[in-house]
Short mmCIF file of C-alpha atoms and ligand atoms in Angstrom, two decimals:
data_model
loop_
_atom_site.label_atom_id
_atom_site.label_comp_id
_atom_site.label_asym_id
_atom_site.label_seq_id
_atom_site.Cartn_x
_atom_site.Cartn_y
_atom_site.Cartn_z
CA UNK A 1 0.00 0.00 0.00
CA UNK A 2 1.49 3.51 -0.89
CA UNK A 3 1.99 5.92 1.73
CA UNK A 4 -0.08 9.14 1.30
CA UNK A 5 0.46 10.93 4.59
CA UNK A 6 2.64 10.82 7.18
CA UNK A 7 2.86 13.12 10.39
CA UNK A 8 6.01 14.30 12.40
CA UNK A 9 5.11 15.02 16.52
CA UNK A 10 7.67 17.18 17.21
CA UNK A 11 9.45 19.70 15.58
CA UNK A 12 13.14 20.04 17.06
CA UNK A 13 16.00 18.50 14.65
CA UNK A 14 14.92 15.50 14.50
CA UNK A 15 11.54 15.96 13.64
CA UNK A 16 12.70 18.52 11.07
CA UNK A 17 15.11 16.36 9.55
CA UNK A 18 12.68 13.49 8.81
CA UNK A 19 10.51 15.99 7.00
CA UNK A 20 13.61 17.44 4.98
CA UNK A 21 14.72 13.77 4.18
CA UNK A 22 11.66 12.32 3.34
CA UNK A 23 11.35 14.91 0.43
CA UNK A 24 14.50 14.79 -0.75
CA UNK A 25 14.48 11.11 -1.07
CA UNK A 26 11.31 11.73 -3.29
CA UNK A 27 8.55 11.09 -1.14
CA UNK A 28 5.55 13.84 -2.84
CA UNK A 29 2.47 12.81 -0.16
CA UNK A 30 1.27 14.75 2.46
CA UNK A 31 4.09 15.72 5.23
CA UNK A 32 3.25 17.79 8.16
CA UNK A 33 4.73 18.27 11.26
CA UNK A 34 3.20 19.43 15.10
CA UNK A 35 4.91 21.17 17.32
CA UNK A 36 3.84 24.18 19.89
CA UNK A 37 6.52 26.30 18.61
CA UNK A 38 5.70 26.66 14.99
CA UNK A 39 9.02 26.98 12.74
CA UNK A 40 11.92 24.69 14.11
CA UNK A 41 14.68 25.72 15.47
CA UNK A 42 18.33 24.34 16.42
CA UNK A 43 19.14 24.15 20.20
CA UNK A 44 22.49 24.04 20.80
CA UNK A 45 22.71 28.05 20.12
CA UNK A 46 20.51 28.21 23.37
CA UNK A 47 23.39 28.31 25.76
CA UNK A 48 25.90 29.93 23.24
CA UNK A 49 25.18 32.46 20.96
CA UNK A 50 21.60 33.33 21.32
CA UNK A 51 21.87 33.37 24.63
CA UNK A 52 25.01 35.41 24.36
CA UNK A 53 22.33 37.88 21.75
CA UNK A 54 24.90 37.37 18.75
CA UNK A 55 22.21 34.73 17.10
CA UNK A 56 18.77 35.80 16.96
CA UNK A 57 15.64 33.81 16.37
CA UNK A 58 15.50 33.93 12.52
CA UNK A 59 19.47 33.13 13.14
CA UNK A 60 18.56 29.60 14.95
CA UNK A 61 15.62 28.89 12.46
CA UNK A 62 16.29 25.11 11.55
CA UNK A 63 14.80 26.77 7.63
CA UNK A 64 13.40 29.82 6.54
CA UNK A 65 9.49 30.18 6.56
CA UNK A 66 9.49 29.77 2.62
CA UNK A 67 11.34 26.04 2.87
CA UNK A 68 7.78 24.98 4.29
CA UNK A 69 5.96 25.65 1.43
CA UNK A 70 8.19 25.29 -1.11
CA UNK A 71 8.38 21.90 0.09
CA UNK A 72 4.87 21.49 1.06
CA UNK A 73 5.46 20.37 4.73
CA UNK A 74 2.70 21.58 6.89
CA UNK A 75 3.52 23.39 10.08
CA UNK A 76 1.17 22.84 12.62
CA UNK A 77 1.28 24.56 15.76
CA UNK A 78 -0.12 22.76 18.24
CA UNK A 79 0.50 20.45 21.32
CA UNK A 80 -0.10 16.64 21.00
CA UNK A 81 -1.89 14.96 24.08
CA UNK A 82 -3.12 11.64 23.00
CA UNK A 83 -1.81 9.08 20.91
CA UNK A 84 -4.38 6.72 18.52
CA UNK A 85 -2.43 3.92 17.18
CA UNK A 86 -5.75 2.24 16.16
CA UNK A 87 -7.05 5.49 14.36
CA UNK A 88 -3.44 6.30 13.33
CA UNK A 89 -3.11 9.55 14.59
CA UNK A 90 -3.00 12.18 17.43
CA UNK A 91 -5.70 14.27 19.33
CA UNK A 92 -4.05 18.06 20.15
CA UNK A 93 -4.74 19.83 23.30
CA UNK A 94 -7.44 21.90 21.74
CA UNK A 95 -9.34 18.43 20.52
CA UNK A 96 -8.29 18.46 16.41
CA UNK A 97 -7.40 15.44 15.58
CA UNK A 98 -5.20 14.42 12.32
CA UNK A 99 -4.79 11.10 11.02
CA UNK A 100 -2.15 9.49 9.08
CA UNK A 101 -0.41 6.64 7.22
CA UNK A 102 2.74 6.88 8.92
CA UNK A 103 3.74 8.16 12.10
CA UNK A 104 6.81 9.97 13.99
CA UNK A 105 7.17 10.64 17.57
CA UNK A 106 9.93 13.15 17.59
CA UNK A 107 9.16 14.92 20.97
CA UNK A 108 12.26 15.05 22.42
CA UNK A 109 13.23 15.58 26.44
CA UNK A 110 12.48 17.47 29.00
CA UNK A 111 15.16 18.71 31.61
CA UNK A 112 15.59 16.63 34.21
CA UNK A 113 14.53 17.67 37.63
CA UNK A 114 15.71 18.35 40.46
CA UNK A 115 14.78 15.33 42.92
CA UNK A 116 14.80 18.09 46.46
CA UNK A 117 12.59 20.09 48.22
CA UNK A 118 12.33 23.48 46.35
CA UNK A 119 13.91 21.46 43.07
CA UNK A 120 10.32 22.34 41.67
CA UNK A 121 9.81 26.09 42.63
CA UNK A 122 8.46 27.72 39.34
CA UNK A 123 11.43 30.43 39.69
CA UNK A 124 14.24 27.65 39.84
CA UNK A 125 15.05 28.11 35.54
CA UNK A 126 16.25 24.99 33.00
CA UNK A 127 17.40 25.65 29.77
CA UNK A 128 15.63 23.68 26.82
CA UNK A 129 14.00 25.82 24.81
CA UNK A 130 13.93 29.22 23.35
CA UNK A 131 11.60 30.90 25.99
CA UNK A 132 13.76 29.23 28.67
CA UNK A 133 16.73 31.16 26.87
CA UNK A 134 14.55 34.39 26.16
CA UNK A 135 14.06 34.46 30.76
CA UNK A 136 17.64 33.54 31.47
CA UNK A 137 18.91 35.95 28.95
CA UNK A 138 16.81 38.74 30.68
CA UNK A 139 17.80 37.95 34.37
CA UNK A 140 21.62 37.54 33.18
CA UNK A 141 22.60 41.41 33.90
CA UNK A 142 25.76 42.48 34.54
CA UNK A 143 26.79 41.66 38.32
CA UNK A 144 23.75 39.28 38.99
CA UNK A 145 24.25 35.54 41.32
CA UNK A 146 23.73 32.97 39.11
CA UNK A 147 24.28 29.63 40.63
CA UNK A 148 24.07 26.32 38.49
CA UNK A 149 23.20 23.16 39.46
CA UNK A 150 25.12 20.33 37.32
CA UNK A 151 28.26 20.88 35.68
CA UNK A 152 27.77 18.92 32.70
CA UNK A 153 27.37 20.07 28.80
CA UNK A 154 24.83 22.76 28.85
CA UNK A 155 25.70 23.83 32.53
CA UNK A 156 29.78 24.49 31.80
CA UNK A 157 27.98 26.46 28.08
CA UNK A 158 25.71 28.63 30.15
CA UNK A 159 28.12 29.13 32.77
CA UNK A 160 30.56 30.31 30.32
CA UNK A 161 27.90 32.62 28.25
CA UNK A 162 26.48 33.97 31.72
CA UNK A 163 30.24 35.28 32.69
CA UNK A 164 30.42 36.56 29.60
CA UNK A 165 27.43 38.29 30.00
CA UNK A 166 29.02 39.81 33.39
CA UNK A 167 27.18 37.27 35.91
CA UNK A 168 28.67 36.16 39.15
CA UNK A 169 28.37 32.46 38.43
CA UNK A 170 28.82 29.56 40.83
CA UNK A 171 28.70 26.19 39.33
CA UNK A 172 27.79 23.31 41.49
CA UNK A 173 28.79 19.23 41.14
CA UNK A 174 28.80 16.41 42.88
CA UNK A 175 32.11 14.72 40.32
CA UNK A 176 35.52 16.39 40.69
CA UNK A 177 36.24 16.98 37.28
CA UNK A 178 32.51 16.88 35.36
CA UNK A 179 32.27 14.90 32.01
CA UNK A 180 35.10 12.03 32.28
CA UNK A 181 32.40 9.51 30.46
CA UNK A 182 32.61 11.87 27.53
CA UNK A 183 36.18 13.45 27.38
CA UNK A 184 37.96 11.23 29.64
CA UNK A 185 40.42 12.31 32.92
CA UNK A 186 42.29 14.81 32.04
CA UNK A 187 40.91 16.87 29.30
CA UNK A 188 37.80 16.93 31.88
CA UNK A 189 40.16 18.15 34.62
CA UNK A 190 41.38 20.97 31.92
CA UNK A 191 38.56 21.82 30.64
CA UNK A 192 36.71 22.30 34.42
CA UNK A 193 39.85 24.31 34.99
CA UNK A 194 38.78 26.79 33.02
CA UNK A 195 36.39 27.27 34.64
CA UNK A 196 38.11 28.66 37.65
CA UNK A 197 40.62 30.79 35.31
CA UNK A 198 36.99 32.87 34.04
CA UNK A 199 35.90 33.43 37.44
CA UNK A 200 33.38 31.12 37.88
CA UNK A 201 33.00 29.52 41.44
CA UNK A 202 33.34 25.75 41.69
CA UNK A 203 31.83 24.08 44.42
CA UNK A 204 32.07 20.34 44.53
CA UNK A 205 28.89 18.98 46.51
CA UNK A 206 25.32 17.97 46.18
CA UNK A 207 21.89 20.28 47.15
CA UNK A 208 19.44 19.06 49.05
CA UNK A 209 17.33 22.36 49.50
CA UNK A 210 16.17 25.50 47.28
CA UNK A 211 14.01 27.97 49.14
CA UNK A 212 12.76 31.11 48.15
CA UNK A 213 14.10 34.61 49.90
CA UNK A 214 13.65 38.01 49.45
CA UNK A 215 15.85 38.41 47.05
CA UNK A 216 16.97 35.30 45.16
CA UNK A 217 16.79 31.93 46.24
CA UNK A 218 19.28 30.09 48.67
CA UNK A 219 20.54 26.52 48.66
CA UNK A 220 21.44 24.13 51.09
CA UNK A 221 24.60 21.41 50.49
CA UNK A 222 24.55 18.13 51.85
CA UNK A 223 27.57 19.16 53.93
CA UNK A 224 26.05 21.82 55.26
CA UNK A 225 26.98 25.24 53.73
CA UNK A 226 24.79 27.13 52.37
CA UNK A 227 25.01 29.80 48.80
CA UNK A 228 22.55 32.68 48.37
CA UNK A 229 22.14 34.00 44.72
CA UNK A 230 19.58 35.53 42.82
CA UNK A 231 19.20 32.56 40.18
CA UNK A 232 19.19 29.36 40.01
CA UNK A 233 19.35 27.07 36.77
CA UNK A 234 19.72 22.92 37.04
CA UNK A 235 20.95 21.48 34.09
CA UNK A 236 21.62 17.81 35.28
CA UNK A 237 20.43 15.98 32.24
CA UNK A 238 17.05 15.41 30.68
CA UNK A 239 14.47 12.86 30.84
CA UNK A 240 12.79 11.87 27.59
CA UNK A 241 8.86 12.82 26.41
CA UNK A 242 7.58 9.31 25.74
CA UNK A 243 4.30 9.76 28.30
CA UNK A 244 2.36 9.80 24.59
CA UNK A 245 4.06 6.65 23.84
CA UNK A 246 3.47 5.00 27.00
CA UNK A 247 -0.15 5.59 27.13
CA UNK A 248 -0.80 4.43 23.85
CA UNK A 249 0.88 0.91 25.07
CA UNK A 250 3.85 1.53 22.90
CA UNK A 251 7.26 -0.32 24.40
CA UNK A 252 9.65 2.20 26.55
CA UNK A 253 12.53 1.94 28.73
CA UNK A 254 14.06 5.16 29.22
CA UNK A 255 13.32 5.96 25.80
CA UNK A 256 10.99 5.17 23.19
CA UNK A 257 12.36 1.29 22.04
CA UNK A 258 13.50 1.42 18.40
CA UNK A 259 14.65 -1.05 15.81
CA UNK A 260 17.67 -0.33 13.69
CA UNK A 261 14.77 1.04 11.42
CA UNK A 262 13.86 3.43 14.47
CA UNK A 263 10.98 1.84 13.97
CA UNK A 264 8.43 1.51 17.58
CA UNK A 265 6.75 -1.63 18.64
CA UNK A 266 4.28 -0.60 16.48
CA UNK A 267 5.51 -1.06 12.57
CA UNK A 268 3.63 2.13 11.50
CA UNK A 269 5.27 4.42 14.37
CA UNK A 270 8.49 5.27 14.43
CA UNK A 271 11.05 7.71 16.74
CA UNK A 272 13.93 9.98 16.55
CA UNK A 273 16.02 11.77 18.38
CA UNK A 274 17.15 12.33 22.16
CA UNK A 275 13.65 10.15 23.09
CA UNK A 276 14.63 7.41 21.29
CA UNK A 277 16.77 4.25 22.01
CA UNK A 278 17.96 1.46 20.07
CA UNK A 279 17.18 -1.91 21.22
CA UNK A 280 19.49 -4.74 19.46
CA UNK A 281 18.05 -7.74 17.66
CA UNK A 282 19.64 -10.01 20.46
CA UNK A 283 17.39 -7.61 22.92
CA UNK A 284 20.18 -5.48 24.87
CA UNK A 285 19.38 -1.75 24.54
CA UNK A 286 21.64 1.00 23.81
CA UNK A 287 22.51 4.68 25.53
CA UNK A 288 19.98 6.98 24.28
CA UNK A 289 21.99 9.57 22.26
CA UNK A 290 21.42 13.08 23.66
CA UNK A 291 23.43 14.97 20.66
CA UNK A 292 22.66 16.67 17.80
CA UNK A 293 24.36 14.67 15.03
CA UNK A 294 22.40 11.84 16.46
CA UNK A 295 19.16 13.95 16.04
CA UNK A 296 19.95 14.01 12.27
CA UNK A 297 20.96 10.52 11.92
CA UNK A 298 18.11 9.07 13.42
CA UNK A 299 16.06 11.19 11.54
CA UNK A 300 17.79 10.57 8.16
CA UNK A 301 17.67 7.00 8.93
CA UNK A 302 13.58 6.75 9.58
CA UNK A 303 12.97 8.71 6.59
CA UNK A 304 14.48 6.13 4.46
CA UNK A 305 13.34 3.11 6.34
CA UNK A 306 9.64 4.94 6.00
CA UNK A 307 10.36 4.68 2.30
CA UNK A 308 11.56 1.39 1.99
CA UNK A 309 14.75 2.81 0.78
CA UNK A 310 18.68 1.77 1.93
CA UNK A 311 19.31 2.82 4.91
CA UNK A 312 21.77 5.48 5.52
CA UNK A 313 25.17 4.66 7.17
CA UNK A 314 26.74 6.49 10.27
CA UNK A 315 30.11 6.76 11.83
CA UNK A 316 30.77 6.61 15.17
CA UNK A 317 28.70 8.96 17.45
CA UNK A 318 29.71 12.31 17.64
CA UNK A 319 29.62 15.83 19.77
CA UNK A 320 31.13 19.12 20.42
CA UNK A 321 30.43 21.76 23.07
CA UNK A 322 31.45 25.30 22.90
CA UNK A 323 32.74 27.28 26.11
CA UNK A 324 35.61 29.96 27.12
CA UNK A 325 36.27 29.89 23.45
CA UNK A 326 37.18 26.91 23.17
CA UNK A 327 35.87 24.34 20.96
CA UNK A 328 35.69 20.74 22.60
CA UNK A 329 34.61 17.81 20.18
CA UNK A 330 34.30 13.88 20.56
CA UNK A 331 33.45 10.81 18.90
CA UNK A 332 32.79 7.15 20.06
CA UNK A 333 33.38 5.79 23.52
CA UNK A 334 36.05 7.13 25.53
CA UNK A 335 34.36 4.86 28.49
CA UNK A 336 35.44 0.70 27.40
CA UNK A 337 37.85 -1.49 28.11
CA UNK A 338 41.37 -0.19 27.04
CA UNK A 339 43.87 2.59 28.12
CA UNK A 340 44.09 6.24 27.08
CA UNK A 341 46.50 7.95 25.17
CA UNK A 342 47.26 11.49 25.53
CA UNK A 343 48.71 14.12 23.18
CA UNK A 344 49.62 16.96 25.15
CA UNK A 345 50.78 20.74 23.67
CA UNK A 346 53.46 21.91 26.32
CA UNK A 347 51.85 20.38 29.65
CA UNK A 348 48.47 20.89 28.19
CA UNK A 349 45.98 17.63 27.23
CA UNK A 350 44.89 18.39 23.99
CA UNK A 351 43.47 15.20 22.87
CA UNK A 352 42.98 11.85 23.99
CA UNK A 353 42.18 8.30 22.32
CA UNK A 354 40.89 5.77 24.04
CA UNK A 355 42.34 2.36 22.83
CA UNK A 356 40.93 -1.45 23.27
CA UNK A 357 43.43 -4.16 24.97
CA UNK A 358 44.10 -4.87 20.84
CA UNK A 359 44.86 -1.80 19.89
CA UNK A 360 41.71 -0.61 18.29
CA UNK A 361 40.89 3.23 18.88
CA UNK A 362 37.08 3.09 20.52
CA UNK A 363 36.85 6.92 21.14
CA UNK A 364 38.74 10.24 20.83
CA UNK A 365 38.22 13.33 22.42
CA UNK A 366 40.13 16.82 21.81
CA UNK A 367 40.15 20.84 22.78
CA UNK A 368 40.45 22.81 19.88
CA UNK A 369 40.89 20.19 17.57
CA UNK A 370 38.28 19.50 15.25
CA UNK A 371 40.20 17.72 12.64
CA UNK A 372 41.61 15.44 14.82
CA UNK A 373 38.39 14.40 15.57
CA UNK A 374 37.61 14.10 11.70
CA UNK A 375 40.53 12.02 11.38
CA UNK A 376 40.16 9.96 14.91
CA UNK A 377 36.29 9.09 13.71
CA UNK A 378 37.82 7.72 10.29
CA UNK A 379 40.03 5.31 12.08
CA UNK A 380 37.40 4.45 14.34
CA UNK A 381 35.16 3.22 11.73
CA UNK A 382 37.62 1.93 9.51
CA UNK A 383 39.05 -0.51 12.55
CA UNK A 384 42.79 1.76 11.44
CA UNK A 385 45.42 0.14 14.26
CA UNK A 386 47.77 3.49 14.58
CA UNK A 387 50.73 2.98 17.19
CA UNK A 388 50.02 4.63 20.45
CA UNK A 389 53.67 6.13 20.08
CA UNK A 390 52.02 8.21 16.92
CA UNK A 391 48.88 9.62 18.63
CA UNK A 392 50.89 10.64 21.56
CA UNK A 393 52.88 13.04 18.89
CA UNK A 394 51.32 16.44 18.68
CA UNK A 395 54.22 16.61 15.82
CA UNK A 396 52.21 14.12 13.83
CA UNK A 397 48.91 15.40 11.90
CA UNK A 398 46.20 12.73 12.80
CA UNK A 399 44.79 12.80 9.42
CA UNK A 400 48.41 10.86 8.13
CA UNK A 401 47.63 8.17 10.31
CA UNK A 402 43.68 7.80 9.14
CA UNK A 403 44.88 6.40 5.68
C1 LIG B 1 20.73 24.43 25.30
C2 LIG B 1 21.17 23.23 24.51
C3 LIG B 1 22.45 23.21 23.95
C4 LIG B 1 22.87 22.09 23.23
N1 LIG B 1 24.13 22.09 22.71
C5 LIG B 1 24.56 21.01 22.02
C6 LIG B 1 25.87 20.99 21.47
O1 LIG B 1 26.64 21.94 21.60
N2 LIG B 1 26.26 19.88 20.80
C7 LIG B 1 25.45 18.80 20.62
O2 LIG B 1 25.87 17.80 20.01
N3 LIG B 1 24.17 18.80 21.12
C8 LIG B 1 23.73 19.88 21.81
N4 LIG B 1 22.45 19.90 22.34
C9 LIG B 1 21.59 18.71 22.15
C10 LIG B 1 20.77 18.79 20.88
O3 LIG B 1 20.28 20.08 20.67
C11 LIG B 1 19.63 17.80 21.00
O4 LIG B 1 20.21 16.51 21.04
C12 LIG B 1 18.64 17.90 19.85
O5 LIG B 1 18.00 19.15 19.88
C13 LIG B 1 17.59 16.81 19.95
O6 LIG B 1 16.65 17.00 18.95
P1 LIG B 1 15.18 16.38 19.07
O7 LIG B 1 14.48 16.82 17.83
O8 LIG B 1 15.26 14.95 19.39
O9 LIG B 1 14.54 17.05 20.36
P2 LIG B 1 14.12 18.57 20.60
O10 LIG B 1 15.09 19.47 19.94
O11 LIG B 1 13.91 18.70 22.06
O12 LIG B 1 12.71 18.71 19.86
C14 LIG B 1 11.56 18.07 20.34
C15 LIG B 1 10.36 18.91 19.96
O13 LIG B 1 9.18 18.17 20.26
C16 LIG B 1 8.21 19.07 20.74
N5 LIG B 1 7.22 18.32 21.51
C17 LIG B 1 7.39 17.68 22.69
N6 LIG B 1 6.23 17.14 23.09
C18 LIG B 1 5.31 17.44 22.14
C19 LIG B 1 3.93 17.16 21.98
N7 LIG B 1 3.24 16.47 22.90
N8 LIG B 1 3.30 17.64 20.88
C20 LIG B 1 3.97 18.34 19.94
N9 LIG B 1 5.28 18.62 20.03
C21 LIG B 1 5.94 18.18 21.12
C22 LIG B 1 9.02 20.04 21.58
O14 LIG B 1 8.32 21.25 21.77
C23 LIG B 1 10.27 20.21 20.74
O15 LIG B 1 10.17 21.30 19.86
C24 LIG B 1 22.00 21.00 23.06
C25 LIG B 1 20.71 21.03 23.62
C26 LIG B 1 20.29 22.14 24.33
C27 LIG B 1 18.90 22.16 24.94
#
């Protein structure tokens, strides 16, 4: 049977990306996407340079209005709240309901809470979409306490952006350095450094209270001291929007459960992006990936398993954060098995590759060095065995060894 319609739920990268796929592989039905915030936009300039005001919000437009109907994908605005996989299709919040042939959950995640008392005080702020930016961007004046809760990705951005902006920021953690499961030891402990050489306040320890006071908010540690400020934003992760999924009886488990098709449970449903997560044919389930370039892939991927067509291949996984002005990128897993190499620059860590017991380079992880990551991604997915001895030299350009 052909496929005359099919609907997107959800309108972030991923959702987008299905819809720009889908008609560039040549599907010509009908193609509309929901989402409550009409045109899609990119996130990652949240906590960089929209927050910063160098981007604005045609900047951070995924396309420009006229993509939509030159390419005859229908925007509607709207917020999904049930889920009909008999029907085929979705009620919105204000009742309409729209049926289709194919559908795509593409919804996202929500930040993660904050699991203490006062953790869900409306003024406590997260950072996940453009209105979250639009309030953090106003409070961020010049000489304002921002505390932030988690140190991770989007915490160590916004930190950085806030300083910029002239905030007094103190960034909270409970890991001395943040991020080793993505950049390894030391380029973690360099890159937290940082940090300290802005001006930003590290304090390694774990809330357990957020109260309201006259003038800002103040938070209790779990040793006992206590840090007034005016703001406070958590960042500590997200959690992903399958509630649709999950009470329409569709399979989750920390994510909406995928095939290598990203196809659901449910052969006419599938799912993309940070909500989604891979389940293998022998039944173990993957990391859900919670980057961009994974947003596109999965999306790329659905829209030609939708169509029956050969699936797209991917390299290892990949990311890059922005912060101090530097540019951090890194691909695979830096977390198996193995030993790590370093290649320093003086005393510096400016890269590191994580190796297998035979040899084989399972992830890679650099400051400022975006084509080493190109080149380190290459010999990940090409199985390249390059002698530790070479990555160690910051003499040697990585791309030599990726032939
Ligand atoms: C501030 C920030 C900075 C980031 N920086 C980086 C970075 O530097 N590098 C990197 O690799 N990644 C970064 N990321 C991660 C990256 O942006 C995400 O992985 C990507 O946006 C995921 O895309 P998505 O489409 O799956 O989800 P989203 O972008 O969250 O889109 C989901 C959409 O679904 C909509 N939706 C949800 N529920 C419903 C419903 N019931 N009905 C209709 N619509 C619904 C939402 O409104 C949203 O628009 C960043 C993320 C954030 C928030």
């Amino acid at each position: 049977m052909s496929i005359e319609s099919i609907l997107v739920i959800g309108g972030g990268l991923a959702g987008f990306t299905v819809a720009q796929n889908l008609r560039a592989r040549g599907y010509a039905g009908a193609l509309s996407i929901i989402d409550p915030a009409g045109i899609p936009y990119d996130r990652p300039p949240l906590s960089k340079a929209y927050l910063l005001g160098q981007k604005d919000t045609a900047g951070i437009a995924l396309a420009p209005a006229e993509w939509y109907a030159e390419h005859r994908v229908e925007l509607i605005r709207g917020t999904v709240r049930k889920l009909d996989t008999e029907y085929l299709g979705v009620e919105l919040a204000d009742g309409r309901r729209v049926h289709a042939d194919r559908l795509v959950l593409a919804t996202g995640g929500s930040p993660r809470p904050l699991p203490i008392p006062g953790g869900d005080l409306e003024t406590v702020l997260a950072l996940r979409n453009k209105e979250d930016a639009d309030v953090l961007r106003e409070k961020t004046t010049p000489g304002m306490r921002l505390v932030i809760v988690g140190a991770g990705l989007i915490g160590a951005e916004v930190a950085s952006s806030a300083r910029t902006l002239g905030a007094e920021v103190t960034l909270i953690d409970p890991v001395d350095p943040p991020l080793v499961p993505a950049v390894g030891q030391a380029l973690a402990r360099r890159l937290h450094a940082m940090h300290l050489d802005a001006g930003i306040t590290l304090v390694h320890g774990t809330p357990v209270d957020i109260s309201k006071t006259t003038h800002g908010h103040s938070l209790i540690l779990d040793d006992g001291r206590s840090i007034d400020c005016d703001e406070v934003l958590v960042g500590i992760g997200i959690v992903p929007n399958t509630a649709l999924a999950q009470a329409a009886g569709l399979e989750t488990e920390n994510g909406m459960l995928v095939d290598e098709n990203q196809r659901t449970s449910n052969p006419l449903i599938y799912a993309v992006g940070d909500m989604a997560r891979t389940r293998n044919p022998d039944g173990s389930l993957e990391r859900r990936g919670e980057h961009w370039e994974y947003a596109m892939n999965t999306g790329a991927t659905a829209a030609a398993a939708i169509l029956e067509q050969e699936l797209p291949v991917h390299g290892a996984s990949w990311f890059w954060s922005d912060r101090h002005g530097t540019h951090v990128e890194g691909v695979g897993d830096m977390n198996g098995v193995g030993a790590t190499v370093l290649r320093l620059a003086g005393e510096d860590p400016i890269a590191a590759f994580h190796l297998a017991e035979d040899g084989r380079m399972l992830g890679a992880a650099s400051i400022d060095g975006g084509l080493t990551i190109r080149a380190a991604r290459r010999i990940i997915d090409r199985g390249i065995i390059v002698p530790p001895e070479s990555l160690a030299d910051p003499g040697i350009a990585l791309k030599k060894l990726a032939r």
